[in-house]
JSON list of C-alpha atoms in Angstrom, two decimals:
[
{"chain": "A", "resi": 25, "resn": "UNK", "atom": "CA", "xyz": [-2.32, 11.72, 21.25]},
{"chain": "A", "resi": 26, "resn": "UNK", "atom": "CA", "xyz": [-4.51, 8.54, 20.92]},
{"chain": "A", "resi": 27, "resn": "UNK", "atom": "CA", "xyz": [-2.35, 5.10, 21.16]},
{"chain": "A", "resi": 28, "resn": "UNK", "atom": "CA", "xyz": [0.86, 6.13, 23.47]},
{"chain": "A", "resi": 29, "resn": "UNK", "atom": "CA", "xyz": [1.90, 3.08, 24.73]},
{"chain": "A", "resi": 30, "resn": "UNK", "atom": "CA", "xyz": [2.80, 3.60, 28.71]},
{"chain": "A", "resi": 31, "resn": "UNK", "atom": "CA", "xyz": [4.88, 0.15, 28.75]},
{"chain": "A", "resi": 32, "resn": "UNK", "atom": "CA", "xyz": [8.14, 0.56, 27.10]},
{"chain": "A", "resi": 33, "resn": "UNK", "atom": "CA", "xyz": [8.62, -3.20, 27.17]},
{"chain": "A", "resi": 34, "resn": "UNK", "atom": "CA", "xyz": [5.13, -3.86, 25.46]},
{"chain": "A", "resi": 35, "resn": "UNK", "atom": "CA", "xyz": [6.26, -1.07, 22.74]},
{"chain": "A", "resi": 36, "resn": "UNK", "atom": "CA", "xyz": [9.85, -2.59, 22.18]},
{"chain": "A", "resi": 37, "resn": "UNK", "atom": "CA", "xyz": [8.09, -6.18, 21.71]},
{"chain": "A", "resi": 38, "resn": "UNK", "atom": "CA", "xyz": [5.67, -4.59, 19.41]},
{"chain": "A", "resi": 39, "resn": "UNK", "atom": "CA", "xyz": [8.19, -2.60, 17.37]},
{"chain": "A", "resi": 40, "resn": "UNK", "atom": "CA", "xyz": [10.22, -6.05, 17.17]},
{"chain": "A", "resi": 41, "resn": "UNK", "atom": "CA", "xyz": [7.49, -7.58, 15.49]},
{"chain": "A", "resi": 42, "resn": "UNK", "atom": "CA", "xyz": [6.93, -5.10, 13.14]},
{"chain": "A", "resi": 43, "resn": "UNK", "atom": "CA", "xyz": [10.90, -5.08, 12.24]},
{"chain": "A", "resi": 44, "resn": "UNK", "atom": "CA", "xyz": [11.00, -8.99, 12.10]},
{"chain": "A", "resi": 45, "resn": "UNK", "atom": "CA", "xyz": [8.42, -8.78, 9.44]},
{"chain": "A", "resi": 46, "resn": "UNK", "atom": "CA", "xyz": [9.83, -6.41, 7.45]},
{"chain": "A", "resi": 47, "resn": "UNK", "atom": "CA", "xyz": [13.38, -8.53, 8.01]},
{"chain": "A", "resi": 48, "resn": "UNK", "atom": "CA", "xyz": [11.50, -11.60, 6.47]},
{"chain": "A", "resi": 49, "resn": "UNK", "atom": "CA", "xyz": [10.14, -9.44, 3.57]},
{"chain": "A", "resi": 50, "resn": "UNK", "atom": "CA", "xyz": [13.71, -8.44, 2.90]},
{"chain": "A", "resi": 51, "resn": "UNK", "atom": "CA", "xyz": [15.35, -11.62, 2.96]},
{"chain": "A", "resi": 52, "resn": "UNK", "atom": "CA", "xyz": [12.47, -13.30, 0.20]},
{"chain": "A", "resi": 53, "resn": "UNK", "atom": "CA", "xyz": [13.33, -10.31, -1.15]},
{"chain": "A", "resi": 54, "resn": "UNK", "atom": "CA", "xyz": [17.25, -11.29, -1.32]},
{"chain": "A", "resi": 55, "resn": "UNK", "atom": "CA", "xyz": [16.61, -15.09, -2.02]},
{"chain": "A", "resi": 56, "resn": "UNK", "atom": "CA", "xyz": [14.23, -14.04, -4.98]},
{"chain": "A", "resi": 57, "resn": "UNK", "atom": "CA", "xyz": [16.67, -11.97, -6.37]},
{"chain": "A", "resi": 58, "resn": "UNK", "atom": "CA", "xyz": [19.16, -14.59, -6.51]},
{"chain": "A", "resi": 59, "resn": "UNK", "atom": "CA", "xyz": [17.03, -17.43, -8.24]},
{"chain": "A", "resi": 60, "resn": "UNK", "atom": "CA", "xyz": [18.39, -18.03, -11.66]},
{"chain": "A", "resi": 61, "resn": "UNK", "atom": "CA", "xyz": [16.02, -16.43, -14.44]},
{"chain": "A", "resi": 62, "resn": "UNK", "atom": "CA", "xyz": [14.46, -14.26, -11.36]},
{"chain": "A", "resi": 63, "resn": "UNK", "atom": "CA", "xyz": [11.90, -11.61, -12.82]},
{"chain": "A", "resi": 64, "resn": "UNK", "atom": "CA", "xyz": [12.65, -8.07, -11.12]},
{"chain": "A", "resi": 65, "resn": "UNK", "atom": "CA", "xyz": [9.14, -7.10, -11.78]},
{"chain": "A", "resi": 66, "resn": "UNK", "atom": "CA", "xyz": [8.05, -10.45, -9.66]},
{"chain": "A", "resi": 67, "resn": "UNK", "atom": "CA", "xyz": [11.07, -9.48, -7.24]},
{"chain": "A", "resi": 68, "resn": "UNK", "atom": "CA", "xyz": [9.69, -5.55, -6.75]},
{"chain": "A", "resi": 69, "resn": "UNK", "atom": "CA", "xyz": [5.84, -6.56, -6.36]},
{"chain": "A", "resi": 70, "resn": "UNK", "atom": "CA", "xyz": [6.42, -9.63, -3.65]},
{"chain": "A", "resi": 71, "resn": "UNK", "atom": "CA", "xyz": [8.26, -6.45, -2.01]},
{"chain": "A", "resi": 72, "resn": "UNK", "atom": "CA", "xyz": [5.40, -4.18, -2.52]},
{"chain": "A", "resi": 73, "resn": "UNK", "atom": "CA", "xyz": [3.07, -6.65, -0.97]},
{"chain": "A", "resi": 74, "resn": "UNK", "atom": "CA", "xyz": [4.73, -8.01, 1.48]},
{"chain": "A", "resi": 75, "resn": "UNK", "atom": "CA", "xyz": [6.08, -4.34, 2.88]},
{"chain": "A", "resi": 76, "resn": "UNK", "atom": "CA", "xyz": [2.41, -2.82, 2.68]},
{"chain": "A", "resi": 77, "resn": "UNK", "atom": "CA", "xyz": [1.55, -5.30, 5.21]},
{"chain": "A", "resi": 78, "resn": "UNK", "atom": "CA", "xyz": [3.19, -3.38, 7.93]},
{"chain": "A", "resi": 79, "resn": "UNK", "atom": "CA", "xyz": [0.02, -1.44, 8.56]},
{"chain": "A", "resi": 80, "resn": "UNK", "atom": "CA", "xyz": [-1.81, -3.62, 9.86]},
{"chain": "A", "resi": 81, "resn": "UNK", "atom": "CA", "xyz": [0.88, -5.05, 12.25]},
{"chain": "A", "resi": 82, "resn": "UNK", "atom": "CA", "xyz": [0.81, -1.00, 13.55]},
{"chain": "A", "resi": 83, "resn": "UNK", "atom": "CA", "xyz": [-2.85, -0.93, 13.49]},
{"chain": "A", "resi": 84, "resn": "UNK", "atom": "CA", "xyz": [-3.08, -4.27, 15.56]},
{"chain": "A", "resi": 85, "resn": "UNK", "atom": "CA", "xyz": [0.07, -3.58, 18.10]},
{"chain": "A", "resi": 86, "resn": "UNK", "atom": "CA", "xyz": [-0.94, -0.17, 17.99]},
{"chain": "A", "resi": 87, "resn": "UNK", "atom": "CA", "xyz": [2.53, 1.28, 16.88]},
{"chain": "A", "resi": 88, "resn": "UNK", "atom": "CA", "xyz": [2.55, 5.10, 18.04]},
{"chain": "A", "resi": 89, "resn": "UNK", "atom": "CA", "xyz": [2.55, 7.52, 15.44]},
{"chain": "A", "resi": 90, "resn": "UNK", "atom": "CA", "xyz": [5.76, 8.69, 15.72]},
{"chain": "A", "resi": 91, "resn": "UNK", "atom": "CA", "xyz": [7.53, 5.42, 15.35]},
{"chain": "A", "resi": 92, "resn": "UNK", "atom": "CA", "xyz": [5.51, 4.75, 11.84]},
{"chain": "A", "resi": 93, "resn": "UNK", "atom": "CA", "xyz": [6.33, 7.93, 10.92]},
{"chain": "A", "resi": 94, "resn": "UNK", "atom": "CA", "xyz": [10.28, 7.93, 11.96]},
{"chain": "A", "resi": 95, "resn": "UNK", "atom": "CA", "xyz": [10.71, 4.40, 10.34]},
{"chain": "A", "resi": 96, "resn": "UNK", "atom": "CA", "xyz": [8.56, 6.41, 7.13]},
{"chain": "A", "resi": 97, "resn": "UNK", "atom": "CA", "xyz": [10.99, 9.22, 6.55]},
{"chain": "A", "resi": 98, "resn": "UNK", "atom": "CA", "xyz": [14.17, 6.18, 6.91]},
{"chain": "A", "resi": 99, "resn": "UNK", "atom": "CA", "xyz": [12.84, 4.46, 4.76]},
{"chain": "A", "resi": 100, "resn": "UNK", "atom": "CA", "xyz": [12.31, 7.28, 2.11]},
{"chain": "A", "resi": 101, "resn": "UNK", "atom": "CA", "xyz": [15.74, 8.91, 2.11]},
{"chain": "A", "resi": 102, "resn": "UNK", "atom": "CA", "xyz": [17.16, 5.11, 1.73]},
{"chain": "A", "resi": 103, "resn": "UNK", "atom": "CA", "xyz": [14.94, 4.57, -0.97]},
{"chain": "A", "resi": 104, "resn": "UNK", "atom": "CA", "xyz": [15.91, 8.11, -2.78]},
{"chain": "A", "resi": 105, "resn": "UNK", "atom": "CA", "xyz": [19.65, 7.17, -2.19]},
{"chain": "A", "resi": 106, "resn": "UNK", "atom": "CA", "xyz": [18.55, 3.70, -4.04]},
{"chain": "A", "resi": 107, "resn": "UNK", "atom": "CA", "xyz": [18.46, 5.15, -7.34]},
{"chain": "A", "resi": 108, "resn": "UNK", "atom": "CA", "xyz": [22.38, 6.33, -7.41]},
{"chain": "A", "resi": 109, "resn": "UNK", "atom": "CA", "xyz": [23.53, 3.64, -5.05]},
{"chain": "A", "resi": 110, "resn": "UNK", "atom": "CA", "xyz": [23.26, -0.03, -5.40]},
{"chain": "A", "resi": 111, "resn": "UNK", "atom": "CA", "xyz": [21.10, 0.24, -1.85]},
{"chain": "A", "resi": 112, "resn": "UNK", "atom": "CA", "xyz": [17.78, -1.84, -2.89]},
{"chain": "A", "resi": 113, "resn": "UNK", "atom": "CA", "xyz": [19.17, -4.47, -5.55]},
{"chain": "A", "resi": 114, "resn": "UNK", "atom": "CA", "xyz": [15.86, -6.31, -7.08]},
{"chain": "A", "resi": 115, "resn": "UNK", "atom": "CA", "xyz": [13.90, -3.53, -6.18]},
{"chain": "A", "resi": 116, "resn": "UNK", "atom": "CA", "xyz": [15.00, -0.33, -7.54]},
{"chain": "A", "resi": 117, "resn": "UNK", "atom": "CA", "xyz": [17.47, 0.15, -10.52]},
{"chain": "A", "resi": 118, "resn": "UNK", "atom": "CA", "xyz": [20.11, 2.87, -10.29]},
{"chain": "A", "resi": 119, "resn": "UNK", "atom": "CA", "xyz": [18.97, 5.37, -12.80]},
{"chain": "A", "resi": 120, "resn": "UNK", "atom": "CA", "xyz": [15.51, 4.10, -12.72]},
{"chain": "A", "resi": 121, "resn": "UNK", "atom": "CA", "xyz": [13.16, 6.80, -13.88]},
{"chain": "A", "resi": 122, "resn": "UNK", "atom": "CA", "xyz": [10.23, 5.69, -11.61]},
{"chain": "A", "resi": 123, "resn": "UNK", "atom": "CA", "xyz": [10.11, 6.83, -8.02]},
{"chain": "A", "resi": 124, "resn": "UNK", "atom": "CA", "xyz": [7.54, 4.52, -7.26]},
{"chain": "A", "resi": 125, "resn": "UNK", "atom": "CA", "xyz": [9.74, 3.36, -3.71]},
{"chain": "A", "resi": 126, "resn": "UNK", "atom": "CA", "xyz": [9.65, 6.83, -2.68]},
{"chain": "A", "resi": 127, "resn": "UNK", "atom": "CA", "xyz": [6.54, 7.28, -2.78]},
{"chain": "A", "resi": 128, "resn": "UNK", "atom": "CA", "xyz": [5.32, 3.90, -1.39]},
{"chain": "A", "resi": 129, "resn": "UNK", "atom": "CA", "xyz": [7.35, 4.97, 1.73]},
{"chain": "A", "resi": 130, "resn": "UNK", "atom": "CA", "xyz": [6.20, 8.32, 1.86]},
{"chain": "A", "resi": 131, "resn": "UNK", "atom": "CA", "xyz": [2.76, 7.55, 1.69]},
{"chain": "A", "resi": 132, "resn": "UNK", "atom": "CA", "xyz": [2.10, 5.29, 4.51]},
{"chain": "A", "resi": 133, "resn": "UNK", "atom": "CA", "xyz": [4.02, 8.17, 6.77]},
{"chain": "A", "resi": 134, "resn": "UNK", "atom": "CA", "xyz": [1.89, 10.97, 5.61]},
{"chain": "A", "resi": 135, "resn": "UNK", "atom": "CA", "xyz": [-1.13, 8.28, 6.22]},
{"chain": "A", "resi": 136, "resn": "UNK", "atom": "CA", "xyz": [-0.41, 7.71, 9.65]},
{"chain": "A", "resi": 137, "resn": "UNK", "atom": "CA", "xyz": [0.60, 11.31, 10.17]},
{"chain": "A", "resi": 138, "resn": "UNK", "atom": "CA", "xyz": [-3.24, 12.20, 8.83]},
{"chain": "A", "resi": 139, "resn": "UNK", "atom": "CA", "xyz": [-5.15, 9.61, 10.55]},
{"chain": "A", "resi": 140, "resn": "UNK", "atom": "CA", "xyz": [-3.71, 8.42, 13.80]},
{"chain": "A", "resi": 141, "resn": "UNK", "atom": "CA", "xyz": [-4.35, 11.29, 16.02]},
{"chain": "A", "resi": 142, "resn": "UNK", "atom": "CA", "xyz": [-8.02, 11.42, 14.57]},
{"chain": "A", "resi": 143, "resn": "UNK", "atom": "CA", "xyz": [-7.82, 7.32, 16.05]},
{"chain": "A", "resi": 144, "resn": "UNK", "atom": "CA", "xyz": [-9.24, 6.16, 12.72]},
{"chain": "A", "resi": 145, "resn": "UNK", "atom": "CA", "xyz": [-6.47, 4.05, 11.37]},
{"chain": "A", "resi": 146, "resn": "UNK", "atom": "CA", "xyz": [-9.00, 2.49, 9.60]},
{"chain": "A", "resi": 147, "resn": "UNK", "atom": "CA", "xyz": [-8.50, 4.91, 6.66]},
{"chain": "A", "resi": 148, "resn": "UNK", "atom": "CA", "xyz": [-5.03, 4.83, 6.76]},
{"chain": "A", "resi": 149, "resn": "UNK", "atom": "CA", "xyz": [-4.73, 1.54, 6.82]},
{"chain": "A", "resi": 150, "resn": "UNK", "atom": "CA", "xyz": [-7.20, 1.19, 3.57]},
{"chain": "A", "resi": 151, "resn": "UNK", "atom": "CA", "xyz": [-4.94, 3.91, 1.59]},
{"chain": "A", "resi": 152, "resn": "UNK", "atom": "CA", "xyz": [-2.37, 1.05, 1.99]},
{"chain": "A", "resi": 153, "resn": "UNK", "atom": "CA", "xyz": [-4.10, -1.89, 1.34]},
{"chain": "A", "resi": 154, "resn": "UNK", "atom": "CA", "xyz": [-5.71, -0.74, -1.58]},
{"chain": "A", "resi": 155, "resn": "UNK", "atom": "CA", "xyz": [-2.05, 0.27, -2.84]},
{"chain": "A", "resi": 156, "resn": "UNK", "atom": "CA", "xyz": [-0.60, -2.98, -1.81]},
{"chain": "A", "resi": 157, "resn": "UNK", "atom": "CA", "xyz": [-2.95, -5.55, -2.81]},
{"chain": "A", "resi": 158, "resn": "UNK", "atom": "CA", "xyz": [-4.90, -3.96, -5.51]},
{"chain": "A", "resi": 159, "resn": "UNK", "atom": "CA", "xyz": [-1.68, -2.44, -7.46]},
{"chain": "A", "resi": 160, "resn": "UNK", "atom": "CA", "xyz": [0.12, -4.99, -6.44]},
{"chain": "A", "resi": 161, "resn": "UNK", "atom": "CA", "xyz": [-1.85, -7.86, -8.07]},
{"chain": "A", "resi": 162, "resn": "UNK", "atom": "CA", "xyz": [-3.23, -6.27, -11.05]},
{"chain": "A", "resi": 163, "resn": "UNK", "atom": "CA", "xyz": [0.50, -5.44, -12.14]},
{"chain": "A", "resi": 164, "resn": "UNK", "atom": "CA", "xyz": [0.90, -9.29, -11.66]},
{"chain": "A", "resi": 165, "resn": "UNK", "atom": "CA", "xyz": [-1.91, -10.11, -13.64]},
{"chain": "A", "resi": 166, "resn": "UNK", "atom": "CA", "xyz": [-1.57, -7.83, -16.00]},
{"chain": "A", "resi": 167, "resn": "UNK", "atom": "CA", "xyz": [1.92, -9.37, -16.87]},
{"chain": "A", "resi": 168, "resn": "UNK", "atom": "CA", "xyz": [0.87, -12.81, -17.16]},
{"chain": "A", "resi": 169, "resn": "UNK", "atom": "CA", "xyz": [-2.47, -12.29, -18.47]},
{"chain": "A", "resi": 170, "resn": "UNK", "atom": "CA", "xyz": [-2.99, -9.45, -19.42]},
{"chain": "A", "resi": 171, "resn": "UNK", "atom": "CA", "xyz": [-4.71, -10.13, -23.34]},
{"chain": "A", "resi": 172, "resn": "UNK", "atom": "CA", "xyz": [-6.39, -6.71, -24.21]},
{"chain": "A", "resi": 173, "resn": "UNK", "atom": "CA", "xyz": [-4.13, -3.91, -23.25]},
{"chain": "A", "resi": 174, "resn": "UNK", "atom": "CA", "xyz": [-5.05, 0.13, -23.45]},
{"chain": "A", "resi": 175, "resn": "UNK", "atom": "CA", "xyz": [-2.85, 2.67, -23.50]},
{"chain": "A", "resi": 176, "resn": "UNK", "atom": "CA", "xyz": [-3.44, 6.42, -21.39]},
{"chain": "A", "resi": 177, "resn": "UNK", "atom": "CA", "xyz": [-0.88, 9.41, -21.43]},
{"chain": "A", "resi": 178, "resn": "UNK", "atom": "CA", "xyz": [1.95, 6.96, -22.88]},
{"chain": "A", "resi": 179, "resn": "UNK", "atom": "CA", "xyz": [1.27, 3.99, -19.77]},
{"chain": "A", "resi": 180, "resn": "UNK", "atom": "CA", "xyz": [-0.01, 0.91, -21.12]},
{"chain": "A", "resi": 181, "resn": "UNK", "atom": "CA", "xyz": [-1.95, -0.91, -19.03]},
{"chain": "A", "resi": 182, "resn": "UNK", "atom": "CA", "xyz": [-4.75, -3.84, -19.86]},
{"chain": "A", "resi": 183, "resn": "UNK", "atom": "CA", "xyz": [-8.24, -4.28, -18.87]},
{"chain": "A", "resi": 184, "resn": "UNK", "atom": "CA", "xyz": [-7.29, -7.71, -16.80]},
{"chain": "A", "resi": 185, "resn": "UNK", "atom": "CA", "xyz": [-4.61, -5.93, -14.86]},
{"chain": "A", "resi": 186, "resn": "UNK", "atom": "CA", "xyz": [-7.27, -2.65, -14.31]},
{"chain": "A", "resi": 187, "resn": "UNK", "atom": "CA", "xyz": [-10.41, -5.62, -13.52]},
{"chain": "A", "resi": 188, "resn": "UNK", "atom": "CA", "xyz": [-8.23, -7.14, -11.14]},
{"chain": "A", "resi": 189, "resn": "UNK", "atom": "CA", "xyz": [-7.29, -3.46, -9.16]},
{"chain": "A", "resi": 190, "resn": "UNK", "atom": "CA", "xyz": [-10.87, -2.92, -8.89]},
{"chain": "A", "resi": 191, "resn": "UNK", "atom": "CA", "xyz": [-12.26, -6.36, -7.42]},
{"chain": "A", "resi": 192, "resn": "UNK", "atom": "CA", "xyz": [-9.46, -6.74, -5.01]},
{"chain": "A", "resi": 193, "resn": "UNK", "atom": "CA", "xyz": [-10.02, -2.70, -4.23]},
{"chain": "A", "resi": 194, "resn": "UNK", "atom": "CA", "xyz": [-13.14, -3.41, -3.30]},
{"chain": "A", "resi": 195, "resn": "UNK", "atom": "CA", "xyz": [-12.73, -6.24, -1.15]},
{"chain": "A", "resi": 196, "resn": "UNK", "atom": "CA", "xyz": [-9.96, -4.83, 0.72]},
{"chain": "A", "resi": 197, "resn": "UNK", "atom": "CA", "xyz": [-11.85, -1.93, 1.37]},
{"chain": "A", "resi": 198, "resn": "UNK", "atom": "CA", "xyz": [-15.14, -3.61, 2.73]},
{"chain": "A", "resi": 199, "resn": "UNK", "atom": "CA", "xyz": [-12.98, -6.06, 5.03]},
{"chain": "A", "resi": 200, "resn": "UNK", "atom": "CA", "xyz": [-11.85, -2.35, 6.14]},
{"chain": "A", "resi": 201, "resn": "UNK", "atom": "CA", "xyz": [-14.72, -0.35, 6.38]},
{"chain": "A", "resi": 202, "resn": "UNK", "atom": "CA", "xyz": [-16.36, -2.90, 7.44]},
{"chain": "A", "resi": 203, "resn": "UNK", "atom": "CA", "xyz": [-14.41, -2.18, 11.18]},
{"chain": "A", "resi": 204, "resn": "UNK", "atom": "CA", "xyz": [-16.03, 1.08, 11.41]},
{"chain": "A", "resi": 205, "resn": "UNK", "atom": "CA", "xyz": [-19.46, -0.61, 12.30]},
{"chain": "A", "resi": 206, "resn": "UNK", "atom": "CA", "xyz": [-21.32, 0.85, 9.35]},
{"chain": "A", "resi": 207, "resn": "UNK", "atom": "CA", "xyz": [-24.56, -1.06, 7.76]},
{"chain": "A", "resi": 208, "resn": "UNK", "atom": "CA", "xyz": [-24.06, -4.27, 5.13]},
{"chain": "A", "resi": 209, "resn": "UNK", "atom": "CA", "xyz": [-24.94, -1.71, 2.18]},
{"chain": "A", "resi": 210, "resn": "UNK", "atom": "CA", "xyz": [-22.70, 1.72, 3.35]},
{"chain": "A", "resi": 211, "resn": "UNK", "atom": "CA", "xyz": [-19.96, -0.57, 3.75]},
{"chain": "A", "resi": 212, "resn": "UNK", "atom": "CA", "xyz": [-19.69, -2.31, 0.42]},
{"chain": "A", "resi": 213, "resn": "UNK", "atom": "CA", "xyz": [-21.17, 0.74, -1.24]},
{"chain": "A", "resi": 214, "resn": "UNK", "atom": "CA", "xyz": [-18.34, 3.54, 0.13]},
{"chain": "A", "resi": 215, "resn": "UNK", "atom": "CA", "xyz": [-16.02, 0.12, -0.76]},
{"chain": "A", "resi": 216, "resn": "UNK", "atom": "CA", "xyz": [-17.21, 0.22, -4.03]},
{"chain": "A", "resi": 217, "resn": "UNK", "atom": "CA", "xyz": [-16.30, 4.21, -4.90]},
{"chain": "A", "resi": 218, "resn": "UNK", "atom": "CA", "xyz": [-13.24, 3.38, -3.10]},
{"chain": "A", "resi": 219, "resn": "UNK", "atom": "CA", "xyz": [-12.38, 0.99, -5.55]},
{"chain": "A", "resi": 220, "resn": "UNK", "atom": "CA", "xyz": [-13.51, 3.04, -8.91]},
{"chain": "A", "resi": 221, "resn": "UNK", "atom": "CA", "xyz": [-11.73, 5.83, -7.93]},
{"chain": "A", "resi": 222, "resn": "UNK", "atom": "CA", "xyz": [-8.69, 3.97, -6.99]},
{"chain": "A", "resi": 223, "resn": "UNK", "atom": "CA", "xyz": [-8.64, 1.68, -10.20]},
{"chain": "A", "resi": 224, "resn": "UNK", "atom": "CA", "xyz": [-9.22, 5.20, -12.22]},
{"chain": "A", "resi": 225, "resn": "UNK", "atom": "CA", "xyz": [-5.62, 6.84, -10.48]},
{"chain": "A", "resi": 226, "resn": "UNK", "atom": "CA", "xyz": [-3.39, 3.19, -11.13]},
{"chain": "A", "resi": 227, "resn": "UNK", "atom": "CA", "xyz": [-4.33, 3.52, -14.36]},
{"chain": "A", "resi": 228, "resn": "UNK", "atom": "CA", "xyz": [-3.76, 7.44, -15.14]},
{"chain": "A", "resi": 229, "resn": "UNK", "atom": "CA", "xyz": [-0.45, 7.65, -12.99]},
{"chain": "A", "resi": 230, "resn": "UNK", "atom": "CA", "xyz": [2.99, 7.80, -14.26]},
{"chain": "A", "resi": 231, "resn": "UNK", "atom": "CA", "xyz": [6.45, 7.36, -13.17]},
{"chain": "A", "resi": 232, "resn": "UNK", "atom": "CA", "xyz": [5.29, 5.20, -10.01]},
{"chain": "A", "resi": 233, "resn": "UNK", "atom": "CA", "xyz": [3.31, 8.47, -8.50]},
{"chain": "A", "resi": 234, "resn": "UNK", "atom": "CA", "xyz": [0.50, 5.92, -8.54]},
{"chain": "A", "resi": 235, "resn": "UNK", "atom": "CA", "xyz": [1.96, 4.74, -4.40]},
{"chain": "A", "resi": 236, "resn": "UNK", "atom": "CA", "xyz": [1.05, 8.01, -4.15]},
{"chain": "A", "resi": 237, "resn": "UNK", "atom": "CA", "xyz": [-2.03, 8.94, -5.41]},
{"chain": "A", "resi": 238, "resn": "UNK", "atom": "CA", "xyz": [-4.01, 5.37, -4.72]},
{"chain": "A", "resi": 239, "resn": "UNK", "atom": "CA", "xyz": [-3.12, 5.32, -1.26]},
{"chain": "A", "resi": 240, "resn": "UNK", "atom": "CA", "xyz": [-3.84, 8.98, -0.57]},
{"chain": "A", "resi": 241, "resn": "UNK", "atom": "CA", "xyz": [-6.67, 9.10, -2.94]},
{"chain": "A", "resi": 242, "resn": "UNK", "atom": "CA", "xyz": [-8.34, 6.23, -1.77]},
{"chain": "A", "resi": 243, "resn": "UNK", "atom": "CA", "xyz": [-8.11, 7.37, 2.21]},
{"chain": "A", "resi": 244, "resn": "UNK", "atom": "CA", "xyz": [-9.13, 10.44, 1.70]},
{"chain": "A", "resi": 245, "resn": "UNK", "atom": "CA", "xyz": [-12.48, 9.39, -0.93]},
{"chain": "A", "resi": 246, "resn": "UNK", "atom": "CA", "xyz": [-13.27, 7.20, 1.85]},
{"chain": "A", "resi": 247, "resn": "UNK", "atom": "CA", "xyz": [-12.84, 9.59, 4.91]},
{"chain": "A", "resi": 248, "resn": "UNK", "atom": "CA", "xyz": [-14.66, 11.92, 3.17]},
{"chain": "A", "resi": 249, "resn": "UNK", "atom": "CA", "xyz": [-17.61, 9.31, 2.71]},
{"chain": "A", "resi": 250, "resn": "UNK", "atom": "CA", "xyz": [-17.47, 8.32, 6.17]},
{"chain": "A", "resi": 251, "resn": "UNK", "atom": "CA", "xyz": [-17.75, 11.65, 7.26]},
{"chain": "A", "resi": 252, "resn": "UNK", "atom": "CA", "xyz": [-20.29, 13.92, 4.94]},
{"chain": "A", "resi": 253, "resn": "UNK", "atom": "CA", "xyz": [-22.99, 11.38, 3.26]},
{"chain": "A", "resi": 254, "resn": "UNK", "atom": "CA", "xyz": [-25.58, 11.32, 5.93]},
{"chain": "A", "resi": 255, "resn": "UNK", "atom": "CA", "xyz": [-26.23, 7.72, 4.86]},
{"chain": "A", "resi": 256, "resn": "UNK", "atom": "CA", "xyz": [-22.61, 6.80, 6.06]},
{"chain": "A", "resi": 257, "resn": "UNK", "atom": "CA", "xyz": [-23.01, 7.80, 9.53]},
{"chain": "A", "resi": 258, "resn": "UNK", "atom": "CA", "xyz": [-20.10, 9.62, 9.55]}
]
């Protein structure tokens, strides 16, 4: 399998990088939390950006699979427990009805799972971005300045939050693609559906199944670019 690391020192310095990041996520996490008037919502999305960052740390350090995915399924049973324990205060209520943590965790195992052996972590690492900085800031901006809200299936949603998902889609995705040594135009183009099709699941998702669908959706659109169109060289 592509990216087995031979020197167990380089790995354990590696993997201590990636846990000292997640460490300092966790602790803004805790001193946000404690602020007086501290917003959960503001709480849960520094969180949700600063966690989805992780995959580029493995794609860069070149984290084996199996560690991503191990830390993955942790990370998704402590999450699950989260809504009947007080595990995750700030980030997940007990009795919260979304399962939005869950499936934030799950996704980025079943990413690397998908697209590590094939050594594209490219895609994988996209799926993630897109969910981390594209959801991530359009909820943000959506709450502060959000003026002309919509409404789909009972979510409501506004067109500032849904603007911002699909500009910052599309520039995480071409900074991404972009890797893969494709031309100026493929790049930005495949970018571009990338980021449609992503904005189009945030908005029609429910119960947090959108750290789901986004990152899976958006990996796959794009693999599936990369791979078929004969102008994407696939």
């Amino acid at each position: 399998m592509p990216w087995q690391l031979a020197d167990p020192l380089t790995l354990g310095i590696n993997v201590g990088w990636v846990a000292l990041w997640l460490a300092l996520v966790g602790f803004s996490a805790w001193w946000l939390h404690r602020q007086p008037n501290s917003e959960p919502e503001f709480v849960r999305k520094t969180v949700h950006i600063g966690t989805g960052n992780v995959i580029l740390l493995a794609w860069w350090l070149q984290i084996p699979a199996g560690f991503a995915i191990a830390a993955s399924l942790l990370f998704s049973a402590i999450s699950l427990l989260s809504y009947y324990l007080p595990l995750l205060p700030g980030i997940n209520s007990v009795g919260r009805s979304s399962f939005g943590t869950f499936f934030y965790a799950a996704s980025i195992g079943l990413l690397v799972a998908w697209f590590w052996p094939l050594d594209l972590p490219q895609f994988a690492v996209l799926g993630i971005l897109v969910m981390t900085w594209g959801d991530g800031l359009a909820a943000l901006v959506g709450r502060r300045w959000g003026r002309h809200p919509y409404q789909l299936w009972g979510e409501k949603k506004s067109w500032e939050g849904s603007l911002t998902m699909a500009l910052v889609s599309w520039l995480v995705g071409g900074l991404v693609l972009g890797t893969l040594g494709l031309g100026w135009a493929v790049t930005w183009g495949v970018a571009l559906g990338v980021a449609i099709a992503a904005t189009a699941l945030e908005a029609c998702s429910k119960l947090g199944i959108d750290n789901l669908t986004v990152p899976l959706g958006s990996a796959a659109l794009g693999f599936w670019l990369w791979s078929w169109l004969p102008w994407a060289g696939g």
